[in-house]
Tab-separated table of C-alpha atoms and ligand atoms in Angstrom:
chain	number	residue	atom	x	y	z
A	1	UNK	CA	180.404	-41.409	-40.134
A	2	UNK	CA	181.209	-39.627	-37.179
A	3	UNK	CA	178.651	-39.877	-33.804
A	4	UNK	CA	177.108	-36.653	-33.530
A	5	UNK	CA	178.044	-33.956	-30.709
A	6	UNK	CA	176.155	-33.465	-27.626
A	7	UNK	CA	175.810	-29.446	-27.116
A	8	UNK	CA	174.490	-27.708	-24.101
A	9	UNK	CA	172.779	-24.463	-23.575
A	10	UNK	CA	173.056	-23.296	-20.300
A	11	UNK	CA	171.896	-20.329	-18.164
A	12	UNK	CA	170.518	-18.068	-15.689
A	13	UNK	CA	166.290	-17.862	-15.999
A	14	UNK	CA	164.996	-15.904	-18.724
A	15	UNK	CA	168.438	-15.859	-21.157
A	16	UNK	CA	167.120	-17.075	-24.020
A	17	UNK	CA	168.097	-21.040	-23.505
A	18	UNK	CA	165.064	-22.690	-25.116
A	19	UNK	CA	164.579	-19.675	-27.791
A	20	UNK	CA	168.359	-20.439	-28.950
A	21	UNK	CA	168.268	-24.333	-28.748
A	22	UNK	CA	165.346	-24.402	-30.276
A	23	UNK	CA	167.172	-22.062	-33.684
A	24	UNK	CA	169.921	-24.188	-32.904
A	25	UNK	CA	168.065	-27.597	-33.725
A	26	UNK	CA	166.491	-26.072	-36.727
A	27	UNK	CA	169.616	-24.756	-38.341
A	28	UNK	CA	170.993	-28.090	-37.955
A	29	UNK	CA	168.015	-30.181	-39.362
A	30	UNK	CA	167.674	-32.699	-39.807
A	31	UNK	CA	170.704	-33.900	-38.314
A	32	UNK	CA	169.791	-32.960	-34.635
A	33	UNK	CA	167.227	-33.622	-31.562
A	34	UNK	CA	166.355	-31.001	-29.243
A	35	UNK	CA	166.026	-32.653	-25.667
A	36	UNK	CA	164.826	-29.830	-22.890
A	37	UNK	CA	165.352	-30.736	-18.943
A	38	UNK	CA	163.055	-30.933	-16.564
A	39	UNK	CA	161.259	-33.042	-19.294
A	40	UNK	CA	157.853	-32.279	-17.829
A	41	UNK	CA	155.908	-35.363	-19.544
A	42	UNK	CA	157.386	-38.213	-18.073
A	43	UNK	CA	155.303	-39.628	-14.959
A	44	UNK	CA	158.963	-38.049	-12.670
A	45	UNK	CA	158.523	-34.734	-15.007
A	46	UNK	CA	155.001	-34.289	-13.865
A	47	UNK	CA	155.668	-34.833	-10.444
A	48	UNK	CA	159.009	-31.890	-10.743
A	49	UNK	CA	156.316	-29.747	-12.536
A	50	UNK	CA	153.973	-29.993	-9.972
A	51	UNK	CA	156.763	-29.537	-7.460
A	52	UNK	CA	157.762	-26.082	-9.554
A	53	UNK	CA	154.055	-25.196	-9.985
A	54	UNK	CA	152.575	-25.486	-6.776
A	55	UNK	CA	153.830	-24.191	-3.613
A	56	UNK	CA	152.085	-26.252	-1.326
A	57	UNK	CA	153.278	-29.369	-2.898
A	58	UNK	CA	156.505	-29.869	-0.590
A	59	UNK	CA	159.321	-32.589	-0.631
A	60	UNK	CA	162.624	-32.298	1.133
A	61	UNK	CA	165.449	-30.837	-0.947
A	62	UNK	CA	166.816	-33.824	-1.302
A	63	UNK	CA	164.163	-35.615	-2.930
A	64	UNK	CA	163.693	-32.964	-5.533
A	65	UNK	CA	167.226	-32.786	-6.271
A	66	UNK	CA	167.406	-37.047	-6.883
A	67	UNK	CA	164.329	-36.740	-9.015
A	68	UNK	CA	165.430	-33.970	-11.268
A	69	UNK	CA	168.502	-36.146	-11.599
A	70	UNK	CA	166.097	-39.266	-12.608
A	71	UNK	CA	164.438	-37.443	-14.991
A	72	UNK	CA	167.941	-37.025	-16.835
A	73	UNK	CA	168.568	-40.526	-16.305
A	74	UNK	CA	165.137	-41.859	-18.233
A	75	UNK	CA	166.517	-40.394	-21.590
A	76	UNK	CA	170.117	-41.293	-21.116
A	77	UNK	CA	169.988	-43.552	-22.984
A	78	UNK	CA	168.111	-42.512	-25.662
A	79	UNK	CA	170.769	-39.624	-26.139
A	80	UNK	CA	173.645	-41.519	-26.254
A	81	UNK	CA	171.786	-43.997	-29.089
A	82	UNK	CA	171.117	-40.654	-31.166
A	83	UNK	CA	174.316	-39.637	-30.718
A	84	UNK	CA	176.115	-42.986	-32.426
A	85	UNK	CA	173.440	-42.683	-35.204
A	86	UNK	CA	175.354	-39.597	-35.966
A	87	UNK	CA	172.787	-37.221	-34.704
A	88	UNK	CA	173.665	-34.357	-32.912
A	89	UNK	CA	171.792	-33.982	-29.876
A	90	UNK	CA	170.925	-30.107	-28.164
A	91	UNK	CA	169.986	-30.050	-24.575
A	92	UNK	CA	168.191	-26.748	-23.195
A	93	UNK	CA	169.688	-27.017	-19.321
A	94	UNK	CA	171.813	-30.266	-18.151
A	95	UNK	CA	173.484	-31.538	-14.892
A	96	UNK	CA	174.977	-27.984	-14.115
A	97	UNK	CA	171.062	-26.644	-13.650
A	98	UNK	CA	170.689	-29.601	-11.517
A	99	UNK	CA	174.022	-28.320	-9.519
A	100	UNK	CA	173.156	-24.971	-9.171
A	101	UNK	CA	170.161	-24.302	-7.869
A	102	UNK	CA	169.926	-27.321	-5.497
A	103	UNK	CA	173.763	-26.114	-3.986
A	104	UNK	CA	172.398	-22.401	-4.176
A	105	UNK	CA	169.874	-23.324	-1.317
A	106	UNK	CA	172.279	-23.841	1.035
A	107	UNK	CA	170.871	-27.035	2.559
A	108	UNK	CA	173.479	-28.633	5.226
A	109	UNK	CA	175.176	-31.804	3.481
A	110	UNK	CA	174.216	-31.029	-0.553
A	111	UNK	CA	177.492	-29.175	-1.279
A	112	UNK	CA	178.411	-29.624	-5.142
A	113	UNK	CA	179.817	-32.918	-4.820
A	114	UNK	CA	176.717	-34.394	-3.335
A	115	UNK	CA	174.734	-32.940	-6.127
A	116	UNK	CA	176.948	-34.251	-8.454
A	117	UNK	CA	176.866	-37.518	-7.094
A	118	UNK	CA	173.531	-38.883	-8.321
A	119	UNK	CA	174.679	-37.796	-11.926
A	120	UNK	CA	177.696	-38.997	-12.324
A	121	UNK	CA	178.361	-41.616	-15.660
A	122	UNK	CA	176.014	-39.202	-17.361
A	123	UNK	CA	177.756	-38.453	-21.379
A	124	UNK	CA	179.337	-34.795	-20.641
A	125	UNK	CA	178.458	-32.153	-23.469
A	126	UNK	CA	180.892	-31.902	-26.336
A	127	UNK	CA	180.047	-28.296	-25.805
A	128	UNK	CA	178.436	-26.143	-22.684
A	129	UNK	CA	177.398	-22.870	-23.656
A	130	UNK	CA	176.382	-20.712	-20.599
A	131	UNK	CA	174.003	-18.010	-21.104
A	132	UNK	CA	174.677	-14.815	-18.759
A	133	UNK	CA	172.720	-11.523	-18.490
A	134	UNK	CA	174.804	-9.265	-16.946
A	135	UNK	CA	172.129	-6.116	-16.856
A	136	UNK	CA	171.137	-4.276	-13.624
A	137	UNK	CA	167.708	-6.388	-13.801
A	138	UNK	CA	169.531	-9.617	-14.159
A	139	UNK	CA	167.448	-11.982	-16.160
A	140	UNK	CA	164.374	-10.192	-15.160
A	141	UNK	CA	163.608	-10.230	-19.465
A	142	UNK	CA	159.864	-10.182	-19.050
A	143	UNK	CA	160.052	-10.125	-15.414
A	144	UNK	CA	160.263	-13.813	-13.379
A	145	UNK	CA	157.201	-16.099	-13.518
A	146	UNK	CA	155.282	-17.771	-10.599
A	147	UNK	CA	157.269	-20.600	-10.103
A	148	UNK	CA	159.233	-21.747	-7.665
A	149	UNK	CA	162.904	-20.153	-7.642
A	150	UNK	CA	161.743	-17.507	-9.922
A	151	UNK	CA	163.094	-14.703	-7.479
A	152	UNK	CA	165.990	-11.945	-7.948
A	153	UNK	CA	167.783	-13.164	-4.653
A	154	UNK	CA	167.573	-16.617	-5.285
A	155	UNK	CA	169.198	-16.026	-8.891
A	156	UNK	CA	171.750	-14.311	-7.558
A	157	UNK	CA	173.171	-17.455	-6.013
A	158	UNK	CA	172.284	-19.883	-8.768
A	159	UNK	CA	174.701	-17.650	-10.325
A	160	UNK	CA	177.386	-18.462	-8.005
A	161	UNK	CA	176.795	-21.678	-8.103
A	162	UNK	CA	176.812	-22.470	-11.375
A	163	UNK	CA	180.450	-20.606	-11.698
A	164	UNK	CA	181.578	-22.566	-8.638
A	165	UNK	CA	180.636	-25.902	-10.829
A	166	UNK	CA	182.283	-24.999	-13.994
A	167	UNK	CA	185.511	-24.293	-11.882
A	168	UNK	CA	185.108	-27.572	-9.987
A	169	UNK	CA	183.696	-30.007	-12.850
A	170	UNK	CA	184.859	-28.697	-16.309
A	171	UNK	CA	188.616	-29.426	-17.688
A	172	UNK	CA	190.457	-25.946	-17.443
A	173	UNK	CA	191.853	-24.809	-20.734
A	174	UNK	CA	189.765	-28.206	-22.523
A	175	UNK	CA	187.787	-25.581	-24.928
A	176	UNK	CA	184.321	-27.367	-24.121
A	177	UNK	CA	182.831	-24.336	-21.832
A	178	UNK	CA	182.176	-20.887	-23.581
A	179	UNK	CA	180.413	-18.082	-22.062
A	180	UNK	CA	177.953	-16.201	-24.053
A	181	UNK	CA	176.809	-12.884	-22.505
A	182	UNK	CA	173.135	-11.840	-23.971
A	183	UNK	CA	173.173	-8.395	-22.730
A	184	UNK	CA	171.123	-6.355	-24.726
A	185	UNK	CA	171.773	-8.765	-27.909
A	186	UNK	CA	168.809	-9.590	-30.191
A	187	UNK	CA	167.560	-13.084	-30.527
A	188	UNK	CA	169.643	-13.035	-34.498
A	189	UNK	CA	173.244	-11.552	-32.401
A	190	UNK	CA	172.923	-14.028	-29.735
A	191	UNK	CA	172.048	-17.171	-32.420
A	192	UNK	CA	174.899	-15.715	-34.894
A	193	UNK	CA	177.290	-15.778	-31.961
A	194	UNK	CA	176.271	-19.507	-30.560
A	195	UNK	CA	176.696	-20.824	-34.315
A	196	UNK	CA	179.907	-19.452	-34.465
A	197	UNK	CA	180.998	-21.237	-31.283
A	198	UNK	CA	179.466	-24.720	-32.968
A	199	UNK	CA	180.410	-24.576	-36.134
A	200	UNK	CA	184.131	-25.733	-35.211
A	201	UNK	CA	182.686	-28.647	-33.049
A	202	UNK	CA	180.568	-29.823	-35.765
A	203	UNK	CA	183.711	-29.630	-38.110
A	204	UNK	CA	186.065	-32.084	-36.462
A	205	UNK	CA	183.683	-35.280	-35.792
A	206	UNK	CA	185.808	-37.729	-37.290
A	207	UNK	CA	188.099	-36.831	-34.505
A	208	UNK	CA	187.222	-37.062	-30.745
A	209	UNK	CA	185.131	-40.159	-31.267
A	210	UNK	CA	185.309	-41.347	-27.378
A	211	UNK	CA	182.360	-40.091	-24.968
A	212	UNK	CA	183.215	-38.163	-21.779
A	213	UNK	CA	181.683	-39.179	-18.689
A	214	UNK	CA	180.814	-36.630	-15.316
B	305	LIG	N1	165.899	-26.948	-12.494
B	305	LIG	C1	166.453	-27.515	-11.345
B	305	LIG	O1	166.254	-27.009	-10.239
B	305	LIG	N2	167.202	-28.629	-11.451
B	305	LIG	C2	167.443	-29.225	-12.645
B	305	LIG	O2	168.124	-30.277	-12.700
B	305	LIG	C3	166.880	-28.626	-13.842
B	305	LIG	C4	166.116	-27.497	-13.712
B	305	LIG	C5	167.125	-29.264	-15.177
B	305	LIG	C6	162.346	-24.934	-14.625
B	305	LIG	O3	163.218	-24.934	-15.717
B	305	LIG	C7	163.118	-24.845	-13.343
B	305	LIG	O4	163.784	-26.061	-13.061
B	305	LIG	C8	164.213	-23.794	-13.372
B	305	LIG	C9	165.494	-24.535	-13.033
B	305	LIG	C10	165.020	-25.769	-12.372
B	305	LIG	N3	163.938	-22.862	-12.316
B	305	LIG	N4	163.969	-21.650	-12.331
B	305	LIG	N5	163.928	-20.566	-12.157
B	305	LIG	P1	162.747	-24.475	-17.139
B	305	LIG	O5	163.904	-24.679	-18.047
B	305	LIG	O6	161.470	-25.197	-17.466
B	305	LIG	O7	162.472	-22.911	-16.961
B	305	LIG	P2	161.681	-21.968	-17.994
B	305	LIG	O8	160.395	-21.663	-17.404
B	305	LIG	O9	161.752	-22.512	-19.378
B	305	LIG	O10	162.507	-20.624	-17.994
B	305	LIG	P3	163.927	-20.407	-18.560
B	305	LIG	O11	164.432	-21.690	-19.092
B	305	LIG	O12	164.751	-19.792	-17.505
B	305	LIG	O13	163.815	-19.370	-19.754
B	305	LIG	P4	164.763	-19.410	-21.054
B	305	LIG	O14	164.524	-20.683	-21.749
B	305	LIG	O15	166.162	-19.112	-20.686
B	305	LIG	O16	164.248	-18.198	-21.907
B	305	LIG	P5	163.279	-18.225	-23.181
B	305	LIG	O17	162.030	-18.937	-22.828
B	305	LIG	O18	163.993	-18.633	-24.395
B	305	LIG	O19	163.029	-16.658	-23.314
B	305	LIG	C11	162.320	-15.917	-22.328
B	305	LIG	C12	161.611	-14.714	-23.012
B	305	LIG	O20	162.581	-13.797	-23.540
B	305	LIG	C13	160.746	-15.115	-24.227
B	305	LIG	O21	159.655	-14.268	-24.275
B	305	LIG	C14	161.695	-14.863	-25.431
B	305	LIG	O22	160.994	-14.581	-26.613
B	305	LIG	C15	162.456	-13.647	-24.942
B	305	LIG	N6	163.839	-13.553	-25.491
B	305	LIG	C16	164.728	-14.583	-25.655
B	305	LIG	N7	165.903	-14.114	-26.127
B	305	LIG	C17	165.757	-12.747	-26.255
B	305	LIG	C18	166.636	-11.695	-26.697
B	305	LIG	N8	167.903	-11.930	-27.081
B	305	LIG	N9	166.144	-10.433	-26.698
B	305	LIG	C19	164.881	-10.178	-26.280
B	305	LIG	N10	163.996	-11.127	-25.876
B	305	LIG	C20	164.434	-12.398	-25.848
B	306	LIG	MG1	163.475	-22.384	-20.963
């Protein structure tokens, strides 16, 4: 038996990322776990919820950015034990979330490499799929909610970012990074097209056995 595949879905707010992994997981049931980041119930997720929730809650940039790396840490291991039971394992939002919209708030000294930093030995996905809506109203699906970052301008360069990390921290030409552009696709055309992209990953587990590592 092969160890299962770790597949990421990626993206800018409001493309669809838990509605897909969430088909994603069922489709492949009962042979996957659906893990979503920030994982708000852990005592570090409550304290990043009430960090996104309330506005007057403050901590430097820094801070935030180490905790929402934490908080990836506490189920590390977890994932990788699923994995080698041969489950596949679906994550709604990863490291490059953590990336991008720390790096996107242009705070002196936490260029991508310093974000990076704090999650690095974490397994890298078999397979990244990055949501984009490419639309006038960028990502604004049922307009933003009242969370922190949920703004048009601040989007804009969580977009940038997140490019800028793909360029700097994914393998060109290795096959594990596919963009999947949502524009005015139905929940079924934008689930039909992400199986399509699995399907080939799931195919060849007996190969490609070894983890990868950011
Ligand atoms: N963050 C960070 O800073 N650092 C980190 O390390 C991590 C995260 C991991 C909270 O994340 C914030 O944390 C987020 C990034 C930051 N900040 N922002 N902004 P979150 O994942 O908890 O955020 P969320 O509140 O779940 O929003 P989201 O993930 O951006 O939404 P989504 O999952 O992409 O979309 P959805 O919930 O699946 O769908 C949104 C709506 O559209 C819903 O009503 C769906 O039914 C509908 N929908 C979905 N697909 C379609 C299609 N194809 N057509 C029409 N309607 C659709
Ligand atoms: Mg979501």
């Amino acid at each position: 038996m092969g160890r299962g595949r770790l597949i990421l879905i990626e993206g800018l707010d409001r493309t669809g990322k838990t509605t897909q992994t969430s088909i994603l997981t069922d489709r492949l049931k009962p042979n996957a776990q659906l893990i979503k980041f920030p994982d708000r119930s852990t005592t570090i997720g409550k304290l990043i919820n009430q960090y996104l929730t309330d506005k007057n809650f403050n901590l430097p940039n820094q801070s935030v950015h180490l905790l929402f790396s934490a908080n990836r840490w506490e189920v590390a291991e977890n994932i990788k034990e699923t994995l080698l039971n041969g489950t596949n394992v679906i994550l709604d939002r990863y490291v490059y979330s953590g990336i991008a919209y720390s790096a996107a708030k242009d705070v002196d000294g936490m260029d991508l490499q310093w974000c990076l930093n704090p999650d690095k030995g974490l397994l890298k996905p078999d397979l990244t799929l990055f949501l984009t809506n490419e639309s006038n109203d960028d990502a604004e699906r049922d307009g933003f909610g009242e969370e922190r970052y949920e703004n048009v301008q601040f989007q804009k360069k969580v977009k940038k970012q997140f490019y800028a990390a793909f360029t700097e921290f994914e393998t060109p030409n290795s096959n594990t990074l596919k963009l999947v552009d949502v524009t005015n696709k139905s929940i079924e055309e934008v689930s039909e097209e992400i199986w399509k992209l699995v399907q080939p990953i799931l195919s060849n587990k007996e190969e490609n056995q070894e983890f990868s590592f950011f």
